[in-house]
Coordinates of C-alpha atoms in Angstrom, one line a residue:
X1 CA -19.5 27.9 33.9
X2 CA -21.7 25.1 34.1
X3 CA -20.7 24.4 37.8
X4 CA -21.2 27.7 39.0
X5 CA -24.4 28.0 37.3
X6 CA -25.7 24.8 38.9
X7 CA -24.4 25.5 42.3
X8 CA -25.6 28.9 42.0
X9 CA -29.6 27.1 41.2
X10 CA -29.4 25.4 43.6
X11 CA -28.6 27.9 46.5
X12 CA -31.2 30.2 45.3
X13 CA -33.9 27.8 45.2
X14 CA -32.8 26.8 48.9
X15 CA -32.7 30.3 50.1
X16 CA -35.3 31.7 47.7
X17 CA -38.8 31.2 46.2
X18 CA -38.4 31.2 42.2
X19 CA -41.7 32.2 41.8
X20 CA -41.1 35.5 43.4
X21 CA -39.0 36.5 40.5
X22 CA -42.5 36.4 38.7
X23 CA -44.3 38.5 41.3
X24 CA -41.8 40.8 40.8
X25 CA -43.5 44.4 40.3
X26 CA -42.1 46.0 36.7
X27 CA -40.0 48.9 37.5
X28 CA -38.3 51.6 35.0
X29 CA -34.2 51.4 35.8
X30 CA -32.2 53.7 33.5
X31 CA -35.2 54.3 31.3
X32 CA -34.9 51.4 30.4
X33 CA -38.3 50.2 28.9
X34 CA -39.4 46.1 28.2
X35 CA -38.6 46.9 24.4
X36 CA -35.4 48.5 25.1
X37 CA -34.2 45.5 27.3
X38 CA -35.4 43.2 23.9
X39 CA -33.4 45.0 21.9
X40 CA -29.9 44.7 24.2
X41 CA -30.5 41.2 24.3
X42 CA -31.3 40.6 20.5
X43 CA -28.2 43.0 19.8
X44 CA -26.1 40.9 21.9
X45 CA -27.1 37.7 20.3
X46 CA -26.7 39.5 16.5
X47 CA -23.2 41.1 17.7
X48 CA -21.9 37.8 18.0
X49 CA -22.8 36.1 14.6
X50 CA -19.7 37.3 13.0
X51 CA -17.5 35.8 15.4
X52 CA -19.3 32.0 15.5
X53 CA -18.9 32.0 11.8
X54 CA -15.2 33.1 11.9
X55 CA -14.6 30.0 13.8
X56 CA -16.7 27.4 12.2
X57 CA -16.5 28.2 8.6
X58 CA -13.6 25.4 9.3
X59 CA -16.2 22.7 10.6
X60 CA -16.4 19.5 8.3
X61 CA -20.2 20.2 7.2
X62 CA -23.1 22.7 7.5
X63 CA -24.3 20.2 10.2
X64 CA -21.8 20.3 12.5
X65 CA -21.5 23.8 12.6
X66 CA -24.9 24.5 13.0
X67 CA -25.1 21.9 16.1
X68 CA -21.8 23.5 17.5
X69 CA -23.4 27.0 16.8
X70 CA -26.5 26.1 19.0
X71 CA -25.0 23.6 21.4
X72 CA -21.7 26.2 22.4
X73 CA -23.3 29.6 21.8
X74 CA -27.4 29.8 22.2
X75 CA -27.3 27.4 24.8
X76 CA -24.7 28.8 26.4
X77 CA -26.2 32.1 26.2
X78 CA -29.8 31.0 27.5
X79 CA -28.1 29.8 30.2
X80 CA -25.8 32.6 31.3
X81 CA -28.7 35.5 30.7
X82 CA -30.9 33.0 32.7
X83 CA -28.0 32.6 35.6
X84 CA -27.8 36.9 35.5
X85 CA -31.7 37.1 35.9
X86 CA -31.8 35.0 38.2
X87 CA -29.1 36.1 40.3
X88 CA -29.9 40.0 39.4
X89 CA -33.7 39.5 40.3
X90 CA -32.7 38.2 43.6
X91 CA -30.4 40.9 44.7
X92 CA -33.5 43.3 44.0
X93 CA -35.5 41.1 46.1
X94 CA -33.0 41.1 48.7
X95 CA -32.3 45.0 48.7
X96 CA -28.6 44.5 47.4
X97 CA -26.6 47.4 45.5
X98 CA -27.4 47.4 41.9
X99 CA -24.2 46.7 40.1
X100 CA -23.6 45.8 36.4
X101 CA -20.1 43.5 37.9
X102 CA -21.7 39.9 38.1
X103 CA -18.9 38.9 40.8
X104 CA -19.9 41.2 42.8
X105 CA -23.4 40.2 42.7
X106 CA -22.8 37.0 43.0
X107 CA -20.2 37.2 46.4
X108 CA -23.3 38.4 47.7
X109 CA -24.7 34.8 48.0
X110 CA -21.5 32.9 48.6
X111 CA -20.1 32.7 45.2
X112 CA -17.5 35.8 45.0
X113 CA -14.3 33.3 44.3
X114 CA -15.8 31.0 42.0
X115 CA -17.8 34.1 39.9
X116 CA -14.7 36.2 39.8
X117 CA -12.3 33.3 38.3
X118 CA -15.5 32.3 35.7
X119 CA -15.7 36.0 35.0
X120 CA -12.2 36.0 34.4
X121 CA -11.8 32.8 32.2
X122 CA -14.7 34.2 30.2
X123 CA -13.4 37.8 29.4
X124 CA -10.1 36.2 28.6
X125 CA -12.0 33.6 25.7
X126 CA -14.8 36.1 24.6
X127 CA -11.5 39.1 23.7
X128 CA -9.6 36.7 22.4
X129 CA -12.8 35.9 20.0
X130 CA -12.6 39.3 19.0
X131 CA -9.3 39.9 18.3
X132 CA -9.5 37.1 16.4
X133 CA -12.6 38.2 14.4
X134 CA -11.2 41.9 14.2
X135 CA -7.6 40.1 12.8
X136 CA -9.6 38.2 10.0
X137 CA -11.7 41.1 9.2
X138 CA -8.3 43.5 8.4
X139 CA -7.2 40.3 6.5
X140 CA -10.0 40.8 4.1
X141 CA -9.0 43.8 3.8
X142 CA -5.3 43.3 3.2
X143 CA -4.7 39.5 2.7
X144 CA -1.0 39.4 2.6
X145 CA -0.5 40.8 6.1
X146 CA 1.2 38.5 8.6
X147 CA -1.8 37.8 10.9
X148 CA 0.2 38.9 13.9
X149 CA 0.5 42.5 13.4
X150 CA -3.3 43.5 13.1
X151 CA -4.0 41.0 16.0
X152 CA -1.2 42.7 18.2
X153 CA -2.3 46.4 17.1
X154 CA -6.2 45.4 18.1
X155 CA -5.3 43.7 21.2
X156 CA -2.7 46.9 22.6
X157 CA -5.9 49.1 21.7
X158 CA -8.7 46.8 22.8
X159 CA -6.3 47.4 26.5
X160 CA -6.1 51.1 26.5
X161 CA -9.8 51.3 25.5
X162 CA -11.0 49.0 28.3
X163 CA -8.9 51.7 30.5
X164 CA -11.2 54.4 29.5
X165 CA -13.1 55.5 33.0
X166 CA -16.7 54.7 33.1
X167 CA -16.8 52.4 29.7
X168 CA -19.1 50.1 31.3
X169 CA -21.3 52.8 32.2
X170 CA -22.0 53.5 28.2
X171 CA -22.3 49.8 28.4
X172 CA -26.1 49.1 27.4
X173 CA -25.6 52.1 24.7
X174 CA -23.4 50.6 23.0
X175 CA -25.7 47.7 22.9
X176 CA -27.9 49.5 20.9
X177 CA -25.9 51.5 18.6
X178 CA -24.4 47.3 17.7
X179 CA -28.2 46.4 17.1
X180 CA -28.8 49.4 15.1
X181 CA -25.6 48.6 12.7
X182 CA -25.8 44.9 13.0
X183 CA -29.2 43.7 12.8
X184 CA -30.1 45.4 9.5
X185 CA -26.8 43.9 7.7
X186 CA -27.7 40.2 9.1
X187 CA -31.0 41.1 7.7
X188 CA -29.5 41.8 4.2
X189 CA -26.9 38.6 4.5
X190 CA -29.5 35.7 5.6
X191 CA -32.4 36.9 2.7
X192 CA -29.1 37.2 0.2
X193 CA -28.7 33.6 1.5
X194 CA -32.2 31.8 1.9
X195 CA -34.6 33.9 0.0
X196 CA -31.9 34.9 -3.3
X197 CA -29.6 31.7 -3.6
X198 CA -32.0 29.4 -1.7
X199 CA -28.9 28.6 0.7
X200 CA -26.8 27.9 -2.5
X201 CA -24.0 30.5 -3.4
X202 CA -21.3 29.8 -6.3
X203 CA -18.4 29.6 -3.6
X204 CA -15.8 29.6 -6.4
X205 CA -17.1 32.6 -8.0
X206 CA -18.0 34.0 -4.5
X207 CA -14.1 33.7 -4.1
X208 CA -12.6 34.9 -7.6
X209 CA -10.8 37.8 -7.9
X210 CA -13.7 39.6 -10.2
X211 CA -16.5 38.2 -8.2
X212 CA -17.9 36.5 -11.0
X213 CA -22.0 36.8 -10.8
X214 CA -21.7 38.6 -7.4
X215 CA -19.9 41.6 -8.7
X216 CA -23.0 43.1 -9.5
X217 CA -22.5 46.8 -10.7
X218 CA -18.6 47.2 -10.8
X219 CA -18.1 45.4 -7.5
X220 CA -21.9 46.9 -5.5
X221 CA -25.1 45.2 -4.8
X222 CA -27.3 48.6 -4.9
X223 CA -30.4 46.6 -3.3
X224 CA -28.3 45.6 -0.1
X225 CA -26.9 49.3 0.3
X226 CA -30.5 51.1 -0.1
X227 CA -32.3 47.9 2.1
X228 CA -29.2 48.1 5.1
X229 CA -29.5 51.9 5.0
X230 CA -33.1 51.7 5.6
X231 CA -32.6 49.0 8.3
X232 CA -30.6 51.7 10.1
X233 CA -32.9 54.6 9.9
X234 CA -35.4 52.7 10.7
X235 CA -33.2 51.3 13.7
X236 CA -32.1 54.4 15.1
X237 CA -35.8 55.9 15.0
X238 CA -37.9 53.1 16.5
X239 CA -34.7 52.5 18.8
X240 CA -33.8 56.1 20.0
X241 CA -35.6 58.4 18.6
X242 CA -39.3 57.2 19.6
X243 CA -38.9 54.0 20.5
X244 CA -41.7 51.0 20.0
X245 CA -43.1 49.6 23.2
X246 CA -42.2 45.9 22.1
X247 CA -38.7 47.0 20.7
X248 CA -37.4 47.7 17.2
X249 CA -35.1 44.4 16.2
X250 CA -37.8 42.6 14.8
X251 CA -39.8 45.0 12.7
X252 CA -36.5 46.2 11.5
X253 CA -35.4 42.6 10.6
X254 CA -38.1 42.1 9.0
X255 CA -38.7 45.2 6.7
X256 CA -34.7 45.2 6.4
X257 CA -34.7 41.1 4.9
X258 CA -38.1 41.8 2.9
X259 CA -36.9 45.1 1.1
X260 CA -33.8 43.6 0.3
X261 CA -35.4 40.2 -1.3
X262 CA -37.6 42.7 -3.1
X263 CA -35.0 45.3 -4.5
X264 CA -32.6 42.1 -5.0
X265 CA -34.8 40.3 -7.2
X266 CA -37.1 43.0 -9.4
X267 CA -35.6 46.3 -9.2
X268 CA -31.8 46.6 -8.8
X269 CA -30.2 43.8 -10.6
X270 CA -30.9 42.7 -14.4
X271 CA -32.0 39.3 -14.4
X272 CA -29.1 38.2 -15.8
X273 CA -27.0 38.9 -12.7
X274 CA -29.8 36.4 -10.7
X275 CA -28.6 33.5 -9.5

């Protein structure tokens, strides 16, 4: 990935002017608005928080899975969304066919080999993520399964449904309906975490079988249910039905984390339960 992405610099600043990408006049593509596009990339940044802590809640410290967290996912992200700007701004500039397949795009300047085997590598690692995370997730669930079955049964489906014609078409939509679900319940989980327990939770009592001072009322916390179903409302209203010109992740991050810290800590649970 790295290779391609600096080979791929490098040819377009050879053939190309990078400023033009900044000239470049704002048009409307599949209605898509500047606070809709926001909201696809902060969904696809939030979709993936579940799977990077799957994998390095086995790291030796906080530290070194915060550095891994950063160094292998946000920079790698920053880099690939830059490479498909780049690349997709380009192929506009050069009156190219709009397609969502990056290979494609990217044969278009040389690099259709090298793109389709990085494309390849990197579908194969990013499913097997979520198979992963989908397996762990059923384990919770039912922890004395042999972790083979559920990641069998999610991999044969995550196959058919891949088959479907025209997923990729649905593509972006789905983006949103993962922002809508996923942002207010991150929302919820880092106030629990930094603004409740000051980044401190009882991790022996967090793991008993009754829950100990997280059970809350007979196994619910009532102030992150009523926060995360405002969150979604909120999320599906300022991301669908009237959508806000500078996008709805933060605002409904925001009202999602405060509302929680506030039902959390003065309304929903006796002060006993406080931690």
């Amino acid at each position: 990935m790295l290779l391609l992405a600096g080979a791929v610099f490098y040819v377009m600043g050879q053939k190309f002017e990078f400023a033009s990408l900044l000239a470049m006049p704002t048009e409307p593509r599949n209605e898509i608005t500047p606070g809709i596009a926001f909201d696809i990339v902060i969904a696809t940044a939030f979709s993936w928080i579940p799977l990077a802590a799957d994998y390095n809640r086995n790291c030796r410290s906080q530290g070194v899975a915060g550095v891994g967290t950063w160094v292998g996912y946000v920079a790698a992200t920053l880099l690939a969304m830059g490479l498909g700007a780049t690349v997709s701004g380009f192929s506009v500039l050069t009156g190219m066919e709009q397609t969502y397949d990056p290979a494609v795009l990217l044969a278009g300047f040389g690099f259709g080999l090298p793109a389709a085997i990085v494309v390849f590598l990197s579908v194969m690692t990013t499913n097997v993520m979520c198979v992963y995370s989908a397996s762990l997730s059923y384990l919770n669930i039912s922890p004395k399964t042999p972790f083979w079955k559920p990641a069998l049964c999610i991999g044969v489906l995550s196959i058919l449904g891949s088959q479907i014609p025209g997923i990729l078409d649905n593509f972006q939509s789905f983006l949103l309906v993962i922002g809508s679900v996923f942002i207010p319940a991150f929302a919820v989980l880092i106030a629990d975490y930094f603004l409740i327990h000051r980044g401190d939770y009882a991790v022996d009592e967090l793991l008993s079988e009754d829950g100990g001072r997280y059970r809350y009322l007979s196994g619910f916390n009532p102030a992150a249910f009523l926060a995360y179903g405002l969150g979604a409302v909120l999320a599906y209203y300022w991301g669908w039905a009237s959508p806000l010109a500078w996008g709805a992740s933060l605002p409904v991050f925001l009202i999602t984390a405060a509302s929680y810290a506030v039902l959390r800590r003065w309304m929903l649970v006796p002060r006993a339960q406080l931690a």
